[in-house]
Coordinates of C-alpha atoms in Angstrom, one line a residue:
M774 CA -14.5 16.8 11.8
S775 CA -12.3 19.7 12.6
H776 CA -9.7 19.6 15.4
C777 CA -9.2 22.6 17.6
L778 CA -5.5 23.6 18.0
N779 CA -6.1 25.4 21.4
P780 CA -4.1 23.0 23.9
N781 CA -6.5 24.0 26.5
C782 CA -9.6 23.3 24.7
Q783 CA -12.0 20.9 26.7
K784 CA -13.6 19.4 23.5
P785 CA -11.1 20.0 20.6
A786 CA -12.3 17.0 18.4
S787 CA -16.0 17.9 18.4
N788 CA -16.4 20.5 15.6
P789 CA -18.2 20.1 12.3
P790 CA -15.9 19.5 9.3
T791 CA -16.6 23.1 7.8
A792 CA -16.6 25.1 11.1
K793 CA -14.6 28.3 11.2
F794 CA -14.6 28.6 15.1
C795 CA -14.3 25.9 17.8
Q796 CA -17.7 25.4 19.2
S797 CA -16.1 24.7 22.6
C798 CA -13.7 27.5 23.1
G799 CA -14.1 29.9 20.2
T800 CA -10.5 29.5 18.7
K801 CA -10.2 30.1 15.0
L802 CA -9.9 26.7 13.4
L803 CA -8.1 27.5 10.2
L804 CA -4.5 28.3 10.4
K805 CA -3.3 31.0 7.8
D806 CA -7.0 30.8 6.6
R807 CA -6.1 27.6 4.9
Y808 CA -4.9 24.6 6.8
R809 CA -7.5 22.8 8.8
A810 CA -6.6 20.1 11.5
I811 CA -8.8 17.0 11.3
K812 CA -7.0 14.5 13.5
L813 CA -4.5 14.3 16.4
I814 CA -1.8 11.8 15.3
G815 CA 1.1 12.4 17.8
Q816 CA 1.8 14.2 20.9
G817 CA 4.9 15.0 23.0
G818 CA 6.3 17.3 25.7
F819 CA 7.0 20.0 23.1
G820 CA 4.0 19.7 20.7
K821 CA 1.4 17.9 18.8
T822 CA 1.1 16.7 15.4
F823 CA -2.2 16.7 13.5
L824 CA -3.4 15.2 10.2
A825 CA -4.8 18.2 8.2
V826 CA -6.0 19.4 4.8
D827 CA -5.1 22.3 2.8
E828 CA -8.4 24.1 2.0
D829 CA -6.8 26.6 -0.2
K830 CA -6.4 23.9 -2.9
P831 CA -9.5 22.6 -4.8
S832 CA -8.6 18.9 -4.1
K833 CA -8.0 19.8 -0.4
P834 CA -4.9 17.5 -0.3
P835 CA -3.7 16.1 3.1
C836 CA -0.9 17.6 5.1
V837 CA 0.7 17.5 8.4
I838 CA 0.6 20.4 11.0
K839 CA 3.2 20.3 13.8
Q840 CA 2.3 22.4 16.6
F841 CA 4.8 23.8 19.2
F842 CA 4.0 24.4 22.9
L843 CA 5.7 23.6 26.1
E844 CA 4.2 21.5 28.9
A845 CA 7.5 21.4 30.7
Q846 CA 8.0 24.4 33.1
D847 CA 11.9 24.8 33.0
T848 CA 13.3 27.7 31.2
N849 CA 16.1 25.6 29.5
N850 CA 13.6 23.1 28.3
T851 CA 11.6 26.0 26.7
Q852 CA 14.7 27.3 24.8
K853 CA 15.7 23.9 23.7
A854 CA 12.4 23.0 22.4
A855 CA 12.0 26.3 20.6
E856 CA 15.4 25.7 19.0
L857 CA 14.7 22.3 17.9
F858 CA 11.5 23.4 16.3
E859 CA 13.1 26.2 14.4
R860 CA 16.0 23.8 13.4
E861 CA 13.5 21.4 11.9
A862 CA 12.0 24.1 9.8
L863 CA 15.4 25.2 8.5
R864 CA 16.6 21.7 7.7
L865 CA 13.4 20.8 5.8
D866 CA 13.5 24.0 3.9
E867 CA 17.2 23.7 3.1
L868 CA 16.9 20.0 2.0
G869 CA 14.5 21.1 -0.7
K870 CA 12.1 18.7 -2.4
H871 CA 13.8 15.3 -2.4
N872 CA 11.1 12.8 -2.9
Q873 CA 12.1 10.8 0.1
I874 CA 12.1 13.7 2.5
P875 CA 8.8 15.5 3.6
E876 CA 8.4 18.8 1.8
L877 CA 8.0 21.9 4.0
F878 CA 4.9 23.9 3.0
A879 CA 4.9 26.6 5.6
H880 CA 6.4 27.9 8.8
F881 CA 4.9 30.5 11.0
S882 CA 3.5 31.6 14.3
Q883 CA -0.2 32.0 15.2
D884 CA -1.7 32.8 18.7
N885 CA 1.7 32.8 20.2
R886 CA 2.4 29.3 19.0
Q887 CA 4.8 28.1 16.3
Y888 CA 3.6 25.7 13.3
L889 CA 5.3 23.8 10.7
V890 CA 3.0 22.6 7.8
Q891 CA 4.5 19.9 5.7
E892 CA 4.0 17.0 3.2
F893 CA 1.8 14.1 4.4
I894 CA 3.5 10.8 4.0
D895 CA 0.7 8.2 3.4
G896 CA 1.9 4.9 4.8
Q897 CA 3.3 3.1 7.9
N898 CA 6.6 3.7 9.7
L899 CA 9.0 0.5 10.0
A900 CA 8.1 -0.2 13.5
E901 CA 4.4 -0.6 12.5
V902 CA 5.6 -2.8 9.5
L903 CA 7.5 -4.9 11.9
A904 CA 4.8 -5.3 14.3
E905 CA 2.3 -6.3 11.5
Q906 CA 4.5 -8.4 9.2
G907 CA 7.4 -9.8 11.5
A908 CA 11.2 -9.8 11.1
F909 CA 12.7 -8.3 7.9
N910 CA 14.6 -10.8 5.7
E911 CA 18.1 -10.2 3.9
G912 CA 16.3 -8.9 0.8
Q913 CA 14.3 -6.4 2.6
I914 CA 17.2 -5.2 4.5
R915 CA 19.4 -4.7 1.3
D916 CA 16.5 -2.8 -0.2
L917 CA 16.2 -0.6 2.9
L918 CA 20.0 0.2 2.7
N919 CA 19.8 0.9 -1.1
S920 CA 16.9 3.1 -0.7
L921 CA 18.0 5.1 2.4
L922 CA 21.8 5.3 1.8
P923 CA 21.4 7.9 -1.1
V924 CA 19.0 9.9 1.1
L925 CA 21.8 10.0 3.8
K926 CA 24.2 10.9 1.2
Y927 CA 21.9 13.7 0.2
I928 CA 21.5 15.2 3.6
H929 CA 25.3 14.8 4.3
N930 CA 26.2 16.5 1.1
H931 CA 24.0 19.5 2.5
S932 CA 26.1 19.3 5.6
V933 CA 23.2 17.9 7.8
I934 CA 23.4 15.0 10.3
H935 CA 20.0 13.6 11.1
R936 CA 20.8 12.3 14.5
D937 CA 17.4 10.3 15.2
I938 CA 17.3 7.4 12.7
K939 CA 15.2 4.7 13.9
P940 CA 12.2 2.6 12.6
E941 CA 9.6 5.1 13.7
N942 CA 11.2 7.8 11.5
I943 CA 11.4 5.8 8.4
I944 CA 8.0 5.6 6.6
R945 CA 7.1 3.2 4.0
R946 CA 4.7 5.0 1.6
N947 CA 1.8 3.2 -0.1
D948 CA 3.8 2.9 -3.3
G949 CA 6.5 1.2 -1.4
Q950 CA 9.0 4.0 -1.3
L951 CA 10.8 4.7 2.0
V952 CA 10.7 8.2 3.3
L953 CA 13.1 9.7 6.1
V954 CA 11.2 12.0 8.6
D955 CA 11.4 14.0 11.7
F956 CA 14.4 16.4 11.3
G957 CA 13.8 18.0 14.7
A958 CA 17.2 16.6 15.9
A959 CA 19.2 17.5 12.8
K960 CA 22.4 19.2 13.1
Y961 CA 24.0 21.6 10.6
V962 CA 27.7 20.9 10.4
T963 CA 30.4 23.6 10.0
V964 CA 34.0 23.5 10.3
S965 CA 34.0 24.7 13.9
S966 CA 30.9 23.0 15.1
V967 CA 32.1 19.5 14.2
R968 CA 34.8 19.8 16.8
Q969 CA 32.4 21.0 19.5
T970 CA 30.6 19.1 22.2
G971 CA 26.7 19.5 22.0
T972 CA 23.6 18.2 23.6
S973 CA 23.0 14.6 23.3
V974 CA 19.8 14.1 21.2
G975 CA 18.1 11.0 19.6
S976 CA 16.7 7.7 20.9
P977 CA 19.3 6.1 23.1
E978 CA 18.6 2.6 21.7
F979 CA 19.8 3.6 18.2
V980 CA 22.3 6.3 19.0
A981 CA 26.1 6.0 18.3
P982 CA 28.3 6.2 21.3
E983 CA 30.0 9.4 20.3
Q984 CA 26.5 11.0 19.8
L985 CA 25.5 10.1 23.4
M986 CA 28.5 12.3 24.4
G987 CA 27.2 15.2 22.2
K988 CA 29.8 14.6 19.4
A989 CA 27.6 13.3 16.5
I990 CA 29.4 12.9 13.1
F991 CA 28.2 11.9 9.7
A992 CA 29.0 8.3 10.5
S993 CA 26.7 8.4 13.6
D994 CA 23.8 8.2 11.1
L995 CA 25.3 5.2 9.6
Y996 CA 25.6 3.7 12.9
S997 CA 21.9 4.4 13.7
L998 CA 21.0 3.0 10.4
G999 CA 23.0 -0.2 11.0
I1000 CA 21.1 -0.6 14.5
T1001 CA 17.9 0.0 12.8
C1002 CA 18.7 -2.9 10.5
I1003 CA 19.6 -5.5 13.1
Y1004 CA 16.5 -4.6 15.1
L1005 CA 14.3 -5.2 12.1
L1006 CA 16.0 -8.6 11.5
T1007 CA 15.5 -9.8 15.1
Q1008 CA 12.7 -7.9 16.5
V1009 CA 14.9 -7.5 19.7
S1010 CA 15.6 -4.2 21.5
P1011 CA 19.1 -3.1 20.4
L1012 CA 20.0 -2.9 24.2
N1013 CA 19.6 -6.5 24.4
L1014 CA 21.8 -7.2 21.3
F1015 CA 24.9 -6.2 22.7
D1016 CA 26.9 -8.4 25.4
I1017 CA 28.4 -6.0 27.9
S1018 CA 30.7 -8.7 29.3
E1019 CA 32.1 -9.4 25.9
Y1020 CA 31.8 -5.9 24.8
D1021 CA 30.4 -7.2 21.4
W1022 CA 27.3 -7.3 19.4
V1023 CA 25.5 -10.7 19.5
W1024 CA 22.6 -10.0 17.1
R1025 CA 23.2 -13.3 15.3
Q1026 CA 22.2 -15.3 18.1
Y1027 CA 18.5 -13.8 18.0
L1028 CA 18.0 -14.6 14.1
V1029 CA 15.1 -17.0 14.1
N1030 CA 14.8 -19.0 10.9
N1031 CA 16.2 -15.8 9.2
P1032 CA 19.7 -16.4 7.9
V1033 CA 22.0 -13.4 6.8
S1034 CA 24.6 -14.0 4.4
D1035 CA 28.3 -13.3 5.4
E1036 CA 28.6 -10.6 3.1
L1037 CA 25.7 -8.5 4.5
G1038 CA 26.6 -9.5 8.0
R1039 CA 30.1 -8.0 7.5
I1040 CA 28.4 -4.9 6.3
L1041 CA 26.1 -4.6 9.2
D1042 CA 29.0 -5.3 11.7
K1043 CA 31.0 -2.4 10.2
L1044 CA 28.1 -0.1 10.4
I1045 CA 27.6 -0.6 14.1
Q1046 CA 31.3 -0.6 15.3
H1047 CA 31.6 1.4 18.4
T1048 CA 34.8 3.0 17.4
T1049 CA 34.5 5.3 14.6
N1050 CA 38.0 4.3 13.3
C1051 CA 36.5 1.0 12.6
R1052 CA 33.1 2.2 11.2
Y1053 CA 32.3 3.2 7.7
K1054 CA 33.2 6.8 7.2
S1055 CA 30.8 7.6 4.4
V1056 CA 27.7 6.5 2.6
T1057 CA 29.8 5.8 -0.6
E1058 CA 32.0 3.2 1.3
V1059 CA 28.8 1.3 2.4
L1060 CA 27.3 1.4 -1.2
Q1061 CA 30.6 0.1 -2.7
D1062 CA 30.3 -2.9 -0.5
L1063 CA 26.7 -3.4 -0.7
N1064 CA 26.8 -3.2 -4.6
P1065 CA 30.0 -4.4 -5.8
T1066 CA 30.5 -3.6 -9.6
S1067 CA 29.9 -6.6 -12.0
V1068 CA 28.9 -7.0 -15.6
Q1069 CA 27.5 -10.2 -16.5
P1070 CA 28.2 -11.5 -20.1
L1071 CA 25.2 -12.6 -22.3
S1072 CA 24.2 -16.1 -21.3
V1073 CA 21.0 -17.8 -22.4
G1074 CA 18.7 -18.7 -19.5
H1075 CA 16.1 -21.4 -19.2
S1076 CA 13.0 -19.6 -17.9
N1077 CA 10.0 -20.9 -19.8
T1078 CA 7.2 -19.2 -17.6
I1079 CA 5.8 -17.3 -20.7
S1080 CA 4.8 -18.8 -23.9
V1081 CA 3.5 -16.9 -27.0
G1082 CA 3.3 -19.6 -29.2
H1083 CA 6.0 -18.9 -31.8
S1084 CA 9.2 -20.9 -32.2
N1085 CA 11.4 -18.0 -34.0
T1086 CA 14.5 -16.9 -32.1
I1087 CA 16.8 -13.9 -32.5
S1088 CA 20.4 -13.7 -33.2
V1089 CA 22.4 -13.0 -30.3
G1090 CA 26.3 -12.9 -29.5
H1091 CA 27.5 -11.1 -32.5
S1092 CA 30.0 -8.2 -32.5
N1093 CA 28.2 -5.8 -34.5
T1094 CA 29.5 -2.2 -34.3
I1095 CA 27.0 0.3 -33.3
S1096 CA 26.7 3.2 -35.7
V1097 CA 24.2 6.1 -36.0
A1098 CA 24.6 7.6 -39.4
H1099 CA 21.4 9.5 -40.1
S1100 CA 21.2 12.9 -41.5
N1101 CA 20.4 15.2 -38.6
T1102 CA 18.3 18.1 -39.6
I1103 CA 17.0 18.9 -36.0
N1104 CA 19.0 21.4 -33.7
Y1105 CA 18.3 19.6 -30.6
A1106 CA 20.3 22.2 -28.6
S1107 CA 17.6 24.8 -29.4
F1108 CA 14.7 23.1 -27.4
R1109 CA 12.6 25.7 -25.6
D1110 CA 9.7 25.4 -23.3
I1111 CA 6.6 26.5 -25.3
H1112 CA 3.7 25.2 -23.2
T1113 CA 3.4 24.6 -19.5
L1114 CA 0.4 22.5 -18.7
S1115 CA -1.1 22.0 -15.1
H1116 CA -2.5 19.0 -13.0
S1117 CA -3.5 19.6 -9.4
D1118 CA -0.9 16.9 -8.3
A1119 CA 2.3 15.3 -9.2
V1120 CA 2.3 14.2 -12.9
F1121 CA 3.9 10.6 -13.5
G1122 CA 3.5 9.7 -17.2
V1123 CA 3.2 11.5 -20.5
A1124 CA 2.8 10.1 -24.2
F1125 CA 2.4 11.3 -27.7
S1126 CA -0.3 10.1 -30.2
P1127 CA 1.3 8.3 -33.1
D1128 CA 0.4 11.4 -35.3
G1129 CA 1.9 13.6 -32.9
Q1130 CA -1.3 15.9 -32.5
I1131 CA -2.3 14.7 -29.0
L1132 CA -0.4 14.5 -25.7
A1133 CA -1.7 12.4 -22.9
S1134 CA -0.6 13.0 -19.2
C1135 CA -1.5 11.2 -16.0
S1136 CA -1.5 12.2 -12.4
G1137 CA -1.4 10.4 -9.1
Y1138 CA -2.6 10.4 -5.5
W1139 CA -5.1 13.1 -5.2
D1140 CA -5.6 14.4 -8.8
K1141 CA -6.5 10.8 -10.2
S1142 CA -6.8 12.1 -13.8
I1143 CA -5.7 11.6 -17.4
K1144 CA -5.8 14.5 -19.6
L1145 CA -5.4 15.0 -23.4
W1146 CA -3.9 18.1 -24.7
D1147 CA -3.6 19.7 -28.2
V1148 CA 0.2 19.8 -28.7
D1149 CA 0.2 22.8 -31.0
T1150 CA -1.9 25.1 -28.8
G1151 CA -1.5 23.6 -25.3
Q1152 CA -5.2 23.5 -24.9
Q1153 CA -6.8 20.8 -22.8
L1154 CA -9.0 18.6 -25.0
C1155 CA -10.5 16.4 -22.2
T1156 CA -10.2 14.7 -18.9
F1157 CA -11.1 11.0 -18.6
Q1158 CA -13.5 10.1 -15.9
G1159 CA -14.0 7.0 -13.7
L1160 CA -10.7 6.7 -11.8
L1161 CA -10.7 5.3 -8.5
D1162 CA -6.8 6.2 -7.7
G1163 CA -3.9 7.9 -9.3
V1164 CA -2.3 6.9 -12.6
R1165 CA 1.4 5.9 -12.9
C1166 CA 1.8 5.4 -16.7
V1167 CA 0.1 6.0 -20.0
T1168 CA 0.8 5.0 -23.5
F1169 CA -0.9 5.0 -27.0
S1170 CA -1.5 1.9 -29.2
P1171 CA 0.4 2.1 -32.5
D1172 CA -2.8 3.0 -34.4
G1173 CA -3.5 5.7 -31.9
Q1174 CA -7.0 4.6 -31.3
I1175 CA -6.3 3.1 -27.8
L1176 CA -4.8 4.8 -24.7
A1177 CA -3.6 2.4 -21.9
S1178 CA -3.2 3.5 -18.4
G1179 CA -1.7 1.7 -15.3
G1180 CA -3.1 2.2 -11.9
S1181 CA -1.7 2.8 -8.4
S1182 CA -1.9 0.8 -5.3
R1183 CA -5.5 1.2 -4.6
D1184 CA -6.6 0.4 -8.0
P1185 CA -3.8 -1.6 -9.6
T1186 CA -5.9 -2.2 -12.9
I1187 CA -5.0 -1.4 -16.3
K1188 CA -7.5 0.5 -18.4
L1189 CA -7.9 0.8 -22.1
W1190 CA -9.5 3.9 -23.2
D1191 CA -11.0 4.8 -26.7
V1192 CA -9.3 7.9 -27.6
S1193 CA -11.9 9.6 -29.7
S1194 CA -14.7 9.1 -27.1
G1195 CA -12.6 9.2 -23.8
Q1196 CA -14.7 6.2 -22.7
K1197 CA -13.4 3.0 -21.1
K1198 CA -13.1 0.0 -23.5
K1199 CA -11.8 -2.6 -21.0
I1200 CA -10.4 -3.0 -17.5
L1201 CA -7.6 -5.5 -17.3
K1202 CA -7.4 -7.0 -13.8
G1203 CA -4.5 -9.2 -12.6
H1204 CA -1.9 -7.0 -11.0
S1205 CA -2.0 -6.7 -7.2
H1206 CA 0.2 -3.5 -6.9
V1207 CA 1.2 -0.3 -8.8
V1208 CA 1.5 -0.8 -12.5
Y1209 CA 4.7 1.3 -13.3
S1210 CA 5.2 0.6 -17.0
L1211 CA 3.2 -0.3 -20.2
A1212 CA 4.4 -1.1 -23.7
F1213 CA 2.5 -2.2 -26.8
T1214 CA 4.0 -4.6 -29.2
P1215 CA 4.5 -3.0 -32.8
D1216 CA 1.4 -4.7 -34.1
G1217 CA -0.7 -3.4 -31.3
Q1218 CA -2.2 -6.8 -30.5
T1219 CA -0.3 -7.4 -27.1
L1220 CA 0.1 -5.1 -24.2
V1221 CA 3.0 -5.7 -21.7
S1222 CA 2.7 -4.5 -18.1
G1223 CA 5.4 -4.2 -15.3
S1224 CA 4.3 -3.9 -11.8
Q1225 CA 5.5 -3.6 -8.0
D1226 CA 3.8 -7.0 -7.4
K1227 CA 6.9 -8.5 -9.0
T1228 CA 5.3 -9.6 -12.2
I1229 CA 5.4 -8.9 -15.9
K1230 CA 2.0 -9.6 -17.8
L1231 CA 1.3 -10.0 -21.3
W1232 CA -2.3 -9.1 -22.3
D1233 CA -4.5 -9.6 -25.5
V1234 CA -5.5 -6.2 -26.4
L1235 CA -8.6 -7.3 -28.4
T1236 CA -10.1 -9.5 -25.8
G1237 CA -8.6 -8.1 -22.5
R1238 CA -7.5 -11.5 -21.6
E1239 CA -4.1 -12.3 -19.8
L1240 CA -1.9 -14.4 -22.0
S1241 CA 0.9 -15.1 -19.7
T1242 CA 2.9 -13.9 -16.6
I1243 CA 6.6 -13.8 -15.9
K1244 CA 7.2 -14.1 -12.1
Y1245 CA 9.9 -11.8 -11.0
H1246 CA 11.7 -11.6 -7.6
H1247 CA 11.7 -7.8 -7.2
W1248 CA 9.6 -4.7 -8.4
V1249 CA 9.4 -4.2 -12.1
R1250 CA 9.8 -0.5 -12.8
S1251 CA 10.1 -0.4 -16.6
V1252 CA 9.2 -2.7 -19.7
A1253 CA 10.0 -2.0 -23.4
V1254 CA 9.5 -4.0 -26.5
S1255 CA 12.0 -3.9 -29.3
Q1256 CA 10.7 -2.3 -32.7
D1257 CA 10.7 -5.7 -34.4
G1258 CA 8.6 -7.1 -31.5
H1259 CA 11.2 -9.9 -30.8
I1260 CA 12.7 -8.7 -27.5
L1261 CA 11.2 -7.8 -24.2
A1262 CA 13.4 -5.8 -21.8
C1263 CA 12.5 -5.0 -18.2
G1264 CA 14.3 -2.8 -15.6
S1265 CA 13.9 -3.7 -11.8
N1266 CA 14.6 -2.5 -8.4
D1267 CA 17.0 -5.3 -8.1
Q1268 CA 19.5 -3.1 -10.2
T1269 CA 19.4 -5.4 -13.1
I1270 CA 18.0 -5.6 -16.8
R1271 CA 16.6 -8.7 -18.2
L1272 CA 16.0 -9.4 -21.9
W1273 CA 13.4 -12.0 -23.0
N1274 CA 12.7 -13.6 -26.5
M1275 CA 9.0 -12.5 -27.0
L1276 CA 8.6 -15.4 -29.6
T1277 CA 9.9 -18.2 -27.4
G1278 CA 9.5 -17.0 -24.0
R1279 CA 13.1 -17.8 -23.3
Q1280 CA 15.1 -15.3 -20.9
L1281 CA 18.2 -14.2 -23.2
C1282 CA 20.4 -12.5 -20.6
T1283 CA 20.9 -10.4 -17.5
L1284 CA 22.7 -7.0 -17.8
K1285 CA 24.4 -6.0 -14.5
G1286 CA 26.2 -2.8 -14.0
H1287 CA 23.9 -0.3 -12.1
F1288 CA 24.2 0.2 -8.5
F1289 CA 20.6 0.9 -7.6
G1290 CA 17.2 0.2 -9.1
V1291 CA 16.6 0.6 -12.8
S1292 CA 13.8 3.0 -13.3
S1293 CA 13.6 3.1 -17.2
V1294 CA 14.7 1.0 -20.4
K1295 CA 14.2 2.0 -23.9
F1296 CA 15.2 0.4 -27.3
S1297 CA 16.8 2.6 -29.9
P1298 CA 14.8 2.9 -33.2
D1299 CA 17.3 0.3 -34.9
D1300 CA 17.0 -2.1 -32.1
L1301 CA 20.8 -2.2 -31.8
I1302 CA 21.0 -0.2 -28.4
L1303 CA 19.3 -0.6 -25.1
A1304 CA 19.4 2.4 -22.9
S1305 CA 18.8 2.3 -19.1
G1306 CA 18.3 4.9 -16.5
S1307 CA 18.9 4.3 -12.7
D1308 CA 18.6 5.5 -9.3
D1309 CA 22.3 5.5 -9.2
R1310 CA 22.2 8.8 -11.2
S1311 CA 23.5 7.2 -14.2
V1312 CA 22.4 6.3 -17.9
K1313 CA 23.9 3.3 -19.7
L1314 CA 23.8 2.5 -23.3
W1315 CA 24.2 -1.3 -24.0
N1316 CA 24.9 -3.1 -27.2
V1317 CA 21.9 -5.4 -27.4
H1318 CA 23.9 -8.2 -29.3
T1319 CA 27.0 -8.4 -27.1
A1320 CA 25.2 -7.2 -23.8
E1321 CA 28.2 -4.9 -23.3
V1322 CA 28.1 -1.3 -22.0
I1323 CA 28.9 1.2 -24.6
Y1324 CA 28.9 4.5 -22.6
T1325 CA 27.8 5.3 -19.0
L1326 CA 26.5 8.8 -18.9
N1327 CA 27.1 10.3 -15.3
R1328 CA 26.1 14.0 -15.4
H1329 CA 23.0 14.0 -13.4
S1330 CA 23.3 14.8 -9.7
S1331 CA 20.0 12.7 -8.7
A1332 CA 18.2 9.6 -9.7
V1333 CA 17.2 9.3 -13.3
F1334 CA 13.6 8.6 -13.8
S1335 CA 13.1 8.4 -17.5
I1336 CA 14.8 8.1 -20.9
A1337 CA 13.7 8.4 -24.4
F1338 CA 15.3 8.1 -27.8
S1339 CA 14.7 10.6 -30.6
P1340 CA 12.9 8.9 -33.7
D1341 CA 16.1 9.1 -35.7
G1342 CA 18.1 7.5 -33.0
Q1343 CA 20.7 10.1 -32.7
I1344 CA 19.7 11.7 -29.4
L1345 CA 18.8 10.3 -25.9
A1346 CA 17.1 12.4 -23.5
S1347 CA 17.1 11.8 -19.7
G1348 CA 14.8 13.0 -16.9
S1349 CA 16.2 13.1 -13.4
D1350 CA 15.2 13.8 -9.8
D1351 CA 17.7 16.8 -10.1
D1352 CA 14.8 18.7 -11.8
T1353 CA 16.6 18.6 -15.1
I1354 CA 16.3 16.9 -18.5
K1355 CA 19.7 16.3 -20.5
L1356 CA 20.0 15.5 -24.1
W1357 CA 22.9 13.2 -25.1
N1358 CA 24.6 12.3 -28.5
V1359 CA 24.1 8.7 -28.8
M1360 CA 27.1 8.2 -31.0
T1361 CA 29.7 10.0 -28.9
G1362 CA 28.1 9.9 -25.4
E1363 CA 28.5 13.6 -25.1
E1364 CA 26.1 15.9 -23.4
I1365 CA 24.4 18.2 -25.8
C1366 CA 22.5 20.4 -23.5
T1367 CA 20.5 20.6 -20.3
L1368 CA 16.8 21.8 -20.1
N1369 CA 15.8 23.7 -16.8
G1370 CA 12.2 24.6 -16.2
H1371 CA 10.9 22.1 -13.8
S1372 CA 11.0 23.0 -10.1
S1373 CA 10.9 19.2 -9.0
G1374 CA 12.0 15.7 -10.2
V1375 CA 11.1 14.8 -13.8
N1376 CA 9.1 11.7 -13.9
S1377 CA 8.6 11.1 -17.5
I1378 CA 9.9 12.3 -20.9
R1379 CA 8.9 11.6 -24.5
F1380 CA 9.9 12.8 -28.1
S1381 CA 7.2 13.5 -30.5
P1382 CA 7.2 11.2 -33.6
N1383 CA 8.8 13.9 -35.8
G1384 CA 11.4 14.5 -33.2
K1385 CA 10.6 18.2 -33.1
A1386 CA 9.1 18.2 -29.7
L1387 CA 9.7 16.8 -26.3
A1388 CA 7.0 16.5 -23.6
S1389 CA 8.1 16.1 -19.8
C1390 CA 6.3 15.8 -16.6
S1391 CA 7.1 16.3 -13.0
W1392 CA 6.4 16.2 -9.3
D1393 CA 5.9 20.1 -9.5
N1394 CA 2.3 19.3 -11.0
T1395 CA 3.1 20.4 -14.5
V1396 CA 3.6 19.1 -18.1
K1397 CA 6.0 20.9 -20.3
I1398 CA 6.1 20.7 -24.2
W1399 CA 9.6 21.7 -25.4
Q1400 CA 10.1 22.5 -29.2
C1401 CA 13.0 23.2 -31.5
D1402 CA 13.3 26.5 -32.8

C-alpha cells in the first residue's frame, strides 16, 4: 500500500501500491518523484516517521521518511521544532557514512512541510529486545559498550553531543550490529557554546543532571549510556534505581539472578556519577578500563571439540626470527584503479580465482547477488541465481572449480557453486546465523566456516557433510587455514585470536592484544606470520611460533575490516571503514602508500595470484580492481 503524507487526509493508508495520487485527498504520493511512504511507524507532536521505498532505484530499497509538521499552537514550540529538525539534517550530513549511524539520503521541503529521507535500519531497538528477551547479562553489556563507545568517540570527535541516548535510540540490526539513531536533539559544540546554558532536551530518565540544567557536555552522553546499561541489566526504570534519601544509586539491589563483576560494576558506577568531576571525561578512559591491555603467552589448551582423525602435531614455542627475503619485482606503490564494478547494494566479499582471470564479488541485503567478472576487461561474466538473502563472503576452491558462499541471517547456509556453469552443487546447512568467513584447506577437501552463531564448522567438500563443530563463546568473524593445512586461526568479536591444530583438534593458544573485535585474520605465505585486523583501528603482525606481536600498525582512522598478504609475503594490505586501503612493508612495518577511491568503508580486499592486481569492495556498492603500472 501507499501512505498519504497529507496530515489532514481522512484515509491515508488506503492507496494502491503504485498510485501516484491519494484516492482520498488527491495529494501527490511520491516525494521528489521517487520516495513512496508505505507505512506509518512513528508519530509525535512535531512530526511523523514512515517506512518508505526509493522507487528511483531498480531494487526499490527501503528507507525512512521523517516528516515535520506542528500540532502545537505555540510559536516558541514551532521555532524549537523547526530548529531540531534542521539540526538533525545537519548532524546526519556532517557525521557522514559511519556504518553505525543512519545515512542521510535527502533533506528538502515539499507542500510547505520539511522532510528527511534516511537509511532504514532493519532490526529492533533495545527496548524491544529487552521486552522480548529479558534482562541483559554482563557479556551483553560489555558487547554493547564496546560497540557503542567507538561511535560516541566518532561523534564527539566531530564536536557533536548526541543528548538523547536511551534504549529506544539504539537499534540492533538483523546482523547484530548496534546503530545509534535519532540525532534530533544533538548539539554542535563550539568554544563559546560549551559555556552557555541552553534548552534541556532528552528523555528525563536517561539524562545527566547537568543536561537537565541545559549544560550538556561530552560526558553527558557517557552518563546516558551508563544509565541505559543499568536499565538493561535490571529492567527497572532508572528513576527507581536511585535512592534519594541516600543520594546514591542502588541498581545492584535489583539484579535478579544476573550477577555483575566488580570490574564492570566499577565502570558503570563511574559512568553514572552525578558530579562530572567524578565521572569519566572521555570515551578513551572508559575503553581503557573496559579492555585493559594484555598479551597472553603461548599455552597449549585442552579443547577436544573437533576431531579430524590425524595425530600429527605442529612445532610451537621456537624463537624463529621472522625474515622476508624474496626479490621484489613489483612496485606496489604504483597501484591504480583500472576498473570500478557496480552492484546495487553494499558489497561484502571479493575473491580471485586461482588462475587470476576471474573475480567473484558478493552483495548483501537487497542486492542478494554473486557476480563473476573478467579481471582484464572488467566485464561481467555472469550472476548466480537462487539466492534468498544477501551474501557475506565468497572464496574459490584451490582448483578453481568451486566457489563457496556464506549467507546472511535469513539464509545462513553455505552454497557450493560450479564455477563453469554457475549452478549450485550443494547447500551446506548447519549454521543458524550469518556466515562471516570461509576458508578451504590447501587440498580443497575441507571447508571451514565461521559464524555469528558462535561456531566454527568443518565440512567435507565432496559430500557436503558436516565433519565437526567448534563451539565458541562469541561471534566468529574470520577464519584462516595455514598454507600447510596444519593450523586453523579464528578472529572473534571477543577481541581474541585463537589457533587450533587442524590435525589433532587441540587449541594451541589464544592471542590477546586487540581492544575490540577481530574482523580478519590471515597467514603469510610462509606460515611464519599471522596478521589480524580489528575494530580498534589497528593491524597486528604476530609470530606464529612464539605468539608474540611483531608490529602493531596504527595508521587507519577507523575500524579495519579486511587484510591480505601479497603472494610473495612482502606486502600486507588493509581495508578500513575510513574508506581507504593501506599497503604495508611486512619486514619493516612501514606504510608504503594509501589507496583512495572508495566513498565508504572497505569490506574486503584480495591480491591476485601473481600479486600484480588488488581487488576491493565497499559499502559504496562498488568493486575496484587496482593494478600495478
